Amino acid sequence: RKPKKKEQWAAAAAAAARGEDWARAEEENVGVSDSPHMPVTLLVAALGEGEIEADTPCKSREVLEQVMKKVCKEQNTRVNVRGQQGSVDVKMRVFATSSVEARAVREYVRLHPDQAPCPFVLLARELPMAVTYEASALDPSNALTADRLRKQAKTRAVRVIREAIGTPALGVTRAILRARE
């Protein structure tokens, strides 16, 4: 089930933009209803044009290769970039920050800060999101329900990042998205 109110998503995105977490926005009651919600902190990366370096440990290499190969259709998007004609295809990867994949991407980027082009561009290291749900109809302690709610949060994160990339004040360019800068 999707959130009922657009304002709930807007409050989460606004809190994230201010560098605050969803819980703080909720405490201040900024556009948040009394509906229960499931908070999720996500890492969002775009696939760049680079290759994984040869010095990458075997286990990490396997995880990173999977990250590069398996991109869900919801995470493939087109974005309008400031000062560019037309739009740019971007393959985003979205993971819970505690996942093996997120840790592998963060570690790779940390160990290869000067690689250009790089296989990954971190768009958000920790993006707090939340999904509201009907407590009478859904139980987030159920693994399948929690997975569905996380998937909704990921889909919304792609939308939020896509909109942010199109914001001229951020200065995102095609070269940055392709990991050439």
Coordinates of N, CA and C in Angstrom, one line a residue:
R1 N 0.8 -1.2 0.0 CA 0.0 0.0 0.0 C 0.9 1.2 0.0
K2 N 0.4 2.2 -0.7 CA 1.2 3.5 -0.8 C 0.7 4.4 0.3
P3 N 1.6 5.4 0.7 CA 1.2 6.4 1.6 C -0.1 7.1 1.1
K4 N -0.9 7.5 2.1 CA -2.2 8.2 1.7 C -1.9 9.6 1.4
K5 N -1.0 10.3 2.1 CA -0.9 11.7 1.9 C 0.5 12.1 1.4
K6 N 0.5 12.9 0.3 CA 1.7 13.4 -0.3 C 2.5 14.2 0.7
E7 N 1.8 14.8 1.6 CA 2.5 15.7 2.6 C 3.4 14.8 3.5
Q8 N 3.1 13.5 3.7 CA 3.9 12.7 4.5 C 5.2 12.4 3.9
W9 N 5.2 12.2 2.5 CA 6.4 12.0 1.8 C 7.2 13.3 1.8
A10 N 6.5 14.4 1.6 CA 7.1 15.7 1.5 C 7.8 16.1 2.8
A11 N 7.2 15.7 3.9 CA 7.8 16.0 5.2 C 9.1 15.2 5.4
A12 N 9.1 13.9 4.9 CA 10.3 13.1 5.0 C 11.4 13.7 4.1
A13 N 11.1 14.1 2.9 CA 12.1 14.6 2.0 C 12.6 15.9 2.5
A14 N 11.7 16.8 3.0 CA 12.1 18.1 3.6 C 13.1 17.9 4.8
A15 N 12.7 16.9 5.6 CA 13.6 16.6 6.8 C 15.0 16.2 6.3
A16 N 15.0 15.3 5.3 CA 16.2 14.8 4.7 C 17.1 16.0 4.1
A17 N 16.4 16.8 3.4 CA 17.1 18.0 2.8 C 17.7 18.9 3.9
R18 N 17.1 19.0 5.0 CA 17.6 19.8 6.1 C 18.7 19.1 6.9
G19 N 18.9 17.8 6.6 CA 19.9 17.0 7.3 C 19.3 16.4 8.6
E20 N 18.0 16.5 8.7 CA 17.4 15.9 9.9 C 16.8 14.5 9.6
D21 N 16.5 13.8 10.7 CA 15.9 12.5 10.4 C 14.4 12.6 10.6
W22 N 13.8 11.6 10.1 CA 12.3 11.5 10.1 C 11.8 11.6 11.5
A23 N 12.4 11.0 12.5 CA 12.0 11.0 13.8 C 11.9 12.5 14.3
R24 N 12.9 13.3 14.0 CA 12.9 14.7 14.5 C 11.7 15.4 13.8
A25 N 11.5 15.2 12.5 CA 10.4 15.9 11.8 C 9.1 15.4 12.5
E26 N 9.0 14.2 12.9 CA 7.8 13.7 13.5 C 7.6 14.4 14.9
E27 N 8.7 14.5 15.6 CA 8.6 15.1 17.0 C 8.1 16.5 16.8
E28 N 8.5 17.2 15.8 CA 8.1 18.6 15.6 C 6.7 18.6 14.9
N29 N 6.2 17.5 14.5 CA 4.9 17.3 13.9 C 4.8 18.1 12.6
V30 N 5.9 18.1 11.8 CA 5.9 18.9 10.5 C 5.3 18.0 9.4
G31 N 4.0 18.3 9.2 CA 3.3 17.6 8.1 C 3.2 16.1 8.3
V32 N 3.2 15.6 9.5 CA 3.2 14.2 9.7 C 1.9 13.9 10.4
S33 N 1.2 12.9 10.0 CA -0.1 12.5 10.6 C 0.2 11.5 11.7
D34 N -0.8 11.1 12.4 CA -0.6 10.1 13.5 C -0.5 8.7 13.0
S35 N -0.5 8.5 11.7 CA -0.3 7.1 11.1 C 1.0 6.5 11.5
P36 N 1.0 5.2 11.7 CA 2.3 4.6 12.0 C 3.2 4.6 10.7
H37 N 4.5 4.6 10.9 CA 5.4 4.6 9.7 C 6.6 3.7 10.0
M38 N 7.2 3.3 8.9 CA 8.4 2.5 9.0 C 9.6 3.3 8.5
P39 N 10.5 3.7 9.4 CA 11.6 4.5 8.9 C 12.7 3.6 8.2
V40 N 13.3 4.1 7.2 CA 14.4 3.3 6.5 C 15.5 4.4 6.1
T41 N 16.7 4.0 6.4 CA 17.8 4.9 5.9 C 18.5 4.2 4.7
L42 N 18.6 5.0 3.6 CA 19.0 4.4 2.4 C 20.3 5.0 1.9
L43 N 21.1 4.2 1.2 CA 22.2 4.7 0.4 C 21.8 4.7 -1.1
V44 N 22.0 5.8 -1.8 CA 21.7 5.9 -3.2 C 22.9 6.2 -4.0
A45 N 23.2 5.3 -4.9 CA 24.4 5.5 -5.8 C 23.9 5.4 -7.3
A46 N 24.7 6.1 -8.1 CA 24.5 6.0 -9.6 C 25.6 5.1 -10.1
L47 N 25.3 4.3 -11.1 CA 26.4 3.6 -11.7 C 27.1 4.5 -12.7
G48 N 28.5 4.6 -12.5 CA 29.3 5.4 -13.3 C 29.8 4.7 -14.5
E49 N 30.8 5.3 -15.2 CA 31.3 4.6 -16.4 C 32.6 3.9 -16.1
G50 N 33.1 3.9 -14.9 CA 34.4 3.3 -14.6 C 34.2 1.8 -14.3
E51 N 35.4 1.1 -14.2 CA 35.5 -0.3 -13.9 C 36.0 -0.5 -12.5
I52 N 35.6 -1.6 -11.9 CA 36.1 -2.0 -10.6 C 37.6 -2.2 -10.7
E53 N 38.4 -1.6 -9.8 CA 39.8 -1.7 -9.8 C 40.3 -3.1 -9.5
A54 N 41.4 -3.5 -10.0 CA 42.0 -4.8 -9.8 C 42.4 -5.1 -8.4
D55 N 42.7 -4.1 -7.6 CA 43.1 -4.3 -6.2 C 42.0 -4.6 -5.3
T56 N 40.8 -4.7 -5.8 CA 39.6 -4.9 -4.9 C 39.6 -6.4 -4.5
P57 N 39.4 -6.6 -3.2 CA 39.4 -8.0 -2.7 C 38.3 -8.8 -3.4
C58 N 38.5 -10.1 -3.5 CA 37.6 -11.0 -4.3 C 36.2 -10.9 -3.8
K59 N 36.0 -11.0 -2.5 CA 34.6 -11.0 -2.0 C 33.9 -9.7 -2.3
S60 N 34.6 -8.6 -2.1 CA 34.0 -7.3 -2.3 C 33.7 -7.1 -3.8
R61 N 34.6 -7.6 -4.7 CA 34.5 -7.6 -6.1 C 33.2 -8.3 -6.5
E62 N 32.9 -9.5 -6.0 CA 31.7 -10.2 -6.3 C 30.5 -9.4 -6.0
V63 N 30.4 -8.8 -4.8 CA 29.3 -8.0 -4.4 C 29.1 -6.8 -5.3
L64 N 30.2 -6.1 -5.6 CA 30.1 -4.9 -6.4 C 29.7 -5.3 -7.8
E65 N 30.2 -6.4 -8.4 CA 29.8 -6.8 -9.7 C 28.3 -7.1 -9.8
Q66 N 27.7 -7.7 -8.7 CA 26.3 -7.9 -8.6 C 25.5 -6.6 -8.6
V67 N 26.1 -5.6 -7.8 CA 25.5 -4.3 -7.7 C 25.4 -3.7 -9.1
M68 N 26.4 -3.8 -9.9 CA 26.5 -3.2 -11.2 C 25.6 -4.0 -12.2
K69 N 25.4 -5.2 -12.1 CA 24.6 -6.0 -13.0 C 23.1 -6.0 -12.8
K70 N 22.7 -6.1 -11.5 CA 21.3 -6.2 -11.2 C 20.7 -4.8 -10.9
V71 N 20.1 -4.2 -11.8 CA 19.4 -2.9 -11.6 C 18.0 -3.1 -11.9
C72 N 17.1 -2.9 -10.9 CA 15.7 -3.0 -11.1 C 15.2 -1.9 -12.0
K73 N 14.1 -2.2 -12.7 CA 13.6 -1.2 -13.7 C 13.2 0.1 -13.0
E74 N 12.7 0.0 -11.7 CA 12.3 1.3 -11.0 C 13.5 2.2 -10.7
Q75 N 14.7 1.6 -10.8 CA 15.9 2.4 -10.4 C 16.6 2.9 -11.7
N76 N 16.1 2.6 -12.9 CA 16.6 3.2 -14.1 C 15.7 4.4 -14.4
T77 N 16.3 5.5 -14.6 CA 15.5 6.7 -14.7 C 16.2 7.7 -15.7
R78 N 15.4 8.7 -16.1 CA 16.0 9.8 -16.9 C 15.8 11.0 -16.1
V79 N 16.9 11.8 -16.1 CA 16.9 13.1 -15.4 C 17.3 14.2 -16.3
N80 N 16.7 15.4 -16.0 CA 17.1 16.6 -16.7 C 18.2 17.2 -15.8
V81 N 19.3 17.5 -16.5 CA 20.5 18.1 -15.8 C 20.7 19.5 -16.2
R82 N 21.0 20.3 -15.3 CA 21.2 21.8 -15.5 C 22.2 22.0 -16.7
G83 N 21.8 22.9 -17.6 CA 22.7 23.3 -18.7 C 22.9 22.2 -19.8
Q84 N 22.1 21.1 -19.7 CA 22.3 20.1 -20.7 C 21.0 20.0 -21.6
Q85 N 21.2 19.7 -22.9 CA 20.1 19.5 -23.8 C 19.6 18.1 -23.5
G86 N 18.3 18.1 -23.4 CA 17.6 16.8 -23.2 C 17.9 16.2 -21.8
S87 N 17.7 14.9 -21.7 CA 17.8 14.2 -20.4 C 18.9 13.2 -20.4
V88 N 19.3 12.7 -19.3 CA 20.4 11.8 -19.1 C 19.8 10.5 -18.5
D89 N 20.2 9.3 -19.0 CA 19.8 8.1 -18.4 C 20.7 7.8 -17.2
V90 N 20.1 7.5 -16.1 CA 20.9 7.2 -14.9 C 20.4 5.9 -14.3
K91 N 21.3 5.0 -14.0 CA 21.0 3.8 -13.3 C 21.4 3.9 -11.9
M92 N 20.4 4.0 -11.1 CA 20.6 4.2 -9.6 C 20.5 2.9 -8.9
R93 N 21.2 2.8 -7.8 CA 21.1 1.6 -7.0 C 20.8 2.1 -5.6
V94 N 19.8 1.5 -5.0 CA 19.3 2.0 -3.7 C 19.3 0.8 -2.7
F95 N 20.0 1.0 -1.6 CA 20.1 -0.1 -0.6 C 19.9 0.5 0.8
A96 N 19.4 -0.3 1.7 CA 19.4 0.0 3.1 C 20.9 0.2 3.5
T97 N 21.2 1.2 4.3 CA 22.5 1.5 4.7 C 23.3 0.4 5.4
S98 N 22.5 -0.5 6.0 CA 23.1 -1.6 6.8 C 23.4 -2.8 5.9
S99 N 23.0 -2.8 4.6 CA 23.1 -3.9 3.8 C 24.6 -4.2 3.4
V100 N 24.9 -5.4 3.0 CA 26.2 -5.8 2.5 C 26.6 -4.9 1.3
E101 N 25.6 -4.7 0.4 CA 25.9 -4.0 -0.8 C 26.2 -2.5 -0.5
A102 N 25.5 -1.9 0.4 CA 25.8 -0.5 0.7 C 27.1 -0.4 1.4
R103 N 27.5 -1.3 2.2 CA 28.8 -1.3 2.9 C 29.9 -1.4 1.8
A104 N 29.7 -2.3 0.9 CA 30.7 -2.6 -0.2 C 30.9 -1.3 -1.1
V105 N 29.8 -0.7 -1.5 CA 29.9 0.5 -2.3 C 30.6 1.7 -1.5
R106 N 30.1 1.9 -0.3 CA 30.8 2.9 0.6 C 32.3 2.7 0.7
E107 N 32.7 1.5 1.0 CA 34.1 1.1 1.2 C 34.9 1.3 -0.1
Y108 N 34.3 0.9 -1.2 CA 35.0 1.1 -2.5 C 35.2 2.5 -2.8
V109 N 34.2 3.4 -2.6 CA 34.4 4.8 -2.9 C 35.4 5.4 -1.9
R110 N 35.4 5.0 -0.7 CA 36.3 5.5 0.3 C 37.8 5.1 -0.1
L111 N 38.0 3.9 -0.6 CA 39.3 3.4 -0.9 C 39.8 3.9 -2.3
H112 N 38.9 4.4 -3.1 CA 39.3 4.9 -4.5 C 38.8 6.3 -4.7
P113 N 39.2 7.3 -3.9 CA 38.6 8.6 -4.0 C 39.0 9.3 -5.3
D114 N 40.1 9.0 -5.9 CA 40.6 9.7 -7.0 C 40.4 9.0 -8.4
Q115 N 39.7 7.8 -8.3 CA 39.4 7.1 -9.6 C 38.4 7.9 -10.4
A116 N 38.8 8.1 -11.7 CA 37.9 8.7 -12.6 C 38.1 8.1 -14.0
P117 N 37.1 7.6 -14.6 CA 35.8 7.5 -14.1 C 35.7 6.4 -13.1
C118 N 34.7 6.5 -12.2 CA 34.5 5.6 -11.1 C 33.3 4.8 -11.4
P119 N 33.2 3.5 -10.9 CA 32.0 2.7 -11.2 C 30.8 3.2 -10.4
F120 N 31.0 4.0 -9.4 CA 29.8 4.4 -8.5 C 30.0 5.9 -8.2
V121 N 28.8 6.6 -8.2 CA 28.7 7.9 -7.7 C 27.7 7.9 -6.6
L122 N 28.2 8.3 -5.4 CA 27.3 8.4 -4.2 C 26.4 9.6 -4.3
L123 N 25.2 9.4 -4.4 CA 24.2 10.5 -4.5 C 23.6 10.8 -3.1
A124 N 23.6 9.8 -2.3 CA 23.1 10.0 -0.9 C 23.7 8.9 0.0
R125 N 24.6 9.3 0.9 CA 25.2 8.3 1.8 C 24.1 7.7 2.8
E126 N 23.3 8.6 3.3 CA 22.3 8.3 4.3 C 21.1 9.1 4.0
L127 N 20.1 8.6 3.3 CA 18.9 9.3 3.0 C 17.7 8.7 3.9
P128 N 17.3 9.5 4.9 CA 16.2 9.0 5.8 C 14.9 9.1 5.0
M129 N 14.2 8.0 5.0 CA 12.9 7.9 4.4 C 11.9 7.2 5.4
A130 N 10.7 7.3 5.1 CA 9.7 6.6 6.0 C 8.5 6.3 5.1
V131 N 7.8 5.2 5.4 CA 6.6 4.8 4.7 C 5.5 4.7 5.7
T132 N 4.4 5.4 5.5 CA 3.3 5.2 6.4 C 2.5 4.0 6.0
Y133 N 1.8 3.4 6.9 CA 1.0 2.2 6.5 C -0.2 2.2 7.5
E134 N -1.2 1.4 7.1 CA -2.4 1.2 7.9 C -2.1 0.1 8.9
A135 N -2.0 0.4 10.2 CA -1.7 -0.6 11.2 C -2.7 -1.7 11.3
S136 N -4.0 -1.4 11.0 CA -5.0 -2.4 11.0 C -4.9 -3.4 9.9
A137 N -4.2 -3.1 8.8 CA -4.1 -3.9 7.6 C -2.7 -4.6 7.5
L138 N -1.7 -3.9 8.0 CA -0.3 -4.4 7.7 C 0.4 -4.5 9.0
D139 N 1.3 -5.5 9.0 CA 2.2 -5.8 10.2 C 3.6 -5.7 9.7
P140 N 4.4 -4.6 10.0 CA 5.7 -4.5 9.5 C 6.7 -5.5 10.1
S141 N 6.3 -6.2 11.2 CA 7.2 -7.2 11.7 C 7.2 -8.5 10.8
N142 N 6.3 -8.6 9.9 CA 6.2 -9.7 8.9 C 7.3 -9.3 7.9
A143 N 8.2 -10.3 7.5 CA 9.3 -10.0 6.6 C 8.8 -9.5 5.2
L144 N 7.7 -10.2 4.7 CA 7.2 -9.8 3.4 C 6.6 -8.4 3.4
T145 N 5.9 -8.1 4.4 CA 5.4 -6.7 4.6 C 6.5 -5.7 4.7
A146 N 7.5 -6.0 5.5 CA 8.6 -5.0 5.7 C 9.4 -4.9 4.3
D147 N 9.5 -5.9 3.6 CA 10.2 -5.8 2.2 C 9.4 -4.9 1.3
R148 N 8.0 -5.1 1.3 CA 7.2 -4.2 0.4 C 7.3 -2.8 0.9
L149 N 7.3 -2.5 2.2 CA 7.4 -1.1 2.6 C 8.8 -0.5 2.3
R150 N 9.9 -1.4 2.4 CA 11.2 -0.9 2.0 C 11.2 -0.6 0.5
K151 N 10.6 -1.4 -0.3 CA 10.6 -1.2 -1.7 C 9.9 0.1 -2.1
Q152 N 8.8 0.4 -1.3 CA 8.1 1.7 -1.5 C 9.0 2.9 -1.2
A153 N 9.8 2.7 -0.1 CA 10.7 3.8 0.3 C 11.8 4.0 -0.7
K154 N 12.3 2.9 -1.3 CA 13.3 3.0 -2.4 C 12.8 3.6 -3.6
T155 N 11.6 3.3 -4.0 CA 11.0 3.9 -5.2 C 10.8 5.4 -4.9
R156 N 10.4 5.8 -3.8 CA 10.3 7.2 -3.4 C 11.6 7.9 -3.4
A157 N 12.6 7.2 -2.9 CA 14.0 7.8 -2.8 C 14.5 8.1 -4.3
V158 N 14.2 7.2 -5.2 CA 14.6 7.5 -6.6 C 14.0 8.7 -7.1
R159 N 12.7 8.9 -6.8 CA 11.9 10.1 -7.2 C 12.5 11.4 -6.6
V160 N 12.8 11.3 -5.3 CA 13.4 12.5 -4.6 C 14.7 12.8 -5.1
I161 N 15.6 11.8 -5.4 CA 16.9 12.1 -5.9 C 16.8 12.6 -7.3
R162 N 15.9 12.1 -8.1 CA 15.8 12.5 -9.5 C 15.4 14.0 -9.5
E163 N 14.5 14.4 -8.6 CA 14.0 15.8 -8.5 C 15.2 16.7 -8.1
A164 N 16.0 16.2 -7.1 CA 17.1 17.0 -6.6 C 18.2 17.2 -7.7
I165 N 18.4 16.2 -8.5 CA 19.4 16.3 -9.6 C 19.0 17.4 -10.5
G166 N 17.7 17.6 -10.8 CA 17.2 18.6 -11.7 C 17.2 20.0 -11.1
T167 N 17.6 20.2 -9.8 CA 17.6 21.5 -9.2 C 18.9 22.2 -9.6
P168 N 18.8 23.3 -10.3 CA 20.0 24.0 -10.7 C 21.0 24.4 -9.6
A169 N 20.5 24.7 -8.4 CA 21.4 25.2 -7.3 C 22.4 24.1 -6.9
L170 N 22.1 22.8 -7.1 CA 23.0 21.8 -6.7 C 24.2 21.6 -7.7
G171 N 24.1 22.1 -8.9 CA 25.2 22.0 -9.8 C 25.5 20.7 -10.3
V172 N 24.6 19.8 -10.4 CA 24.9 18.4 -10.9 C 25.0 18.5 -12.4
T173 N 26.1 17.9 -13.0 CA 26.3 17.8 -14.4 C 26.3 16.4 -14.9
R174 N 26.2 16.3 -16.2 CA 26.3 15.0 -16.9 C 27.6 14.3 -16.5
A175 N 28.7 15.0 -16.5 CA 30.0 14.4 -16.1 C 30.0 13.9 -14.7
I176 N 29.4 14.6 -13.8 CA 29.4 14.1 -12.4 C 28.6 12.8 -12.3
L177 N 27.4 12.8 -13.0 CA 26.6 11.6 -13.0 C 27.3 10.4 -13.6
R178 N 28.2 10.6 -14.6 CA 28.9 9.5 -15.2 C 30.2 9.2 -14.5
A179 N 30.5 9.9 -13.4 CA 31.7 9.7 -12.6 C 33.0 10.1 -13.3
R180 N 32.9 11.1 -14.1 CA 34.1 11.6 -14.8 C 34.7 12.7 -14.0
E181 N 33.9 13.3 -13.1 CA 34.5 14.4 -12.3 C 34.5 14.0 -10.8

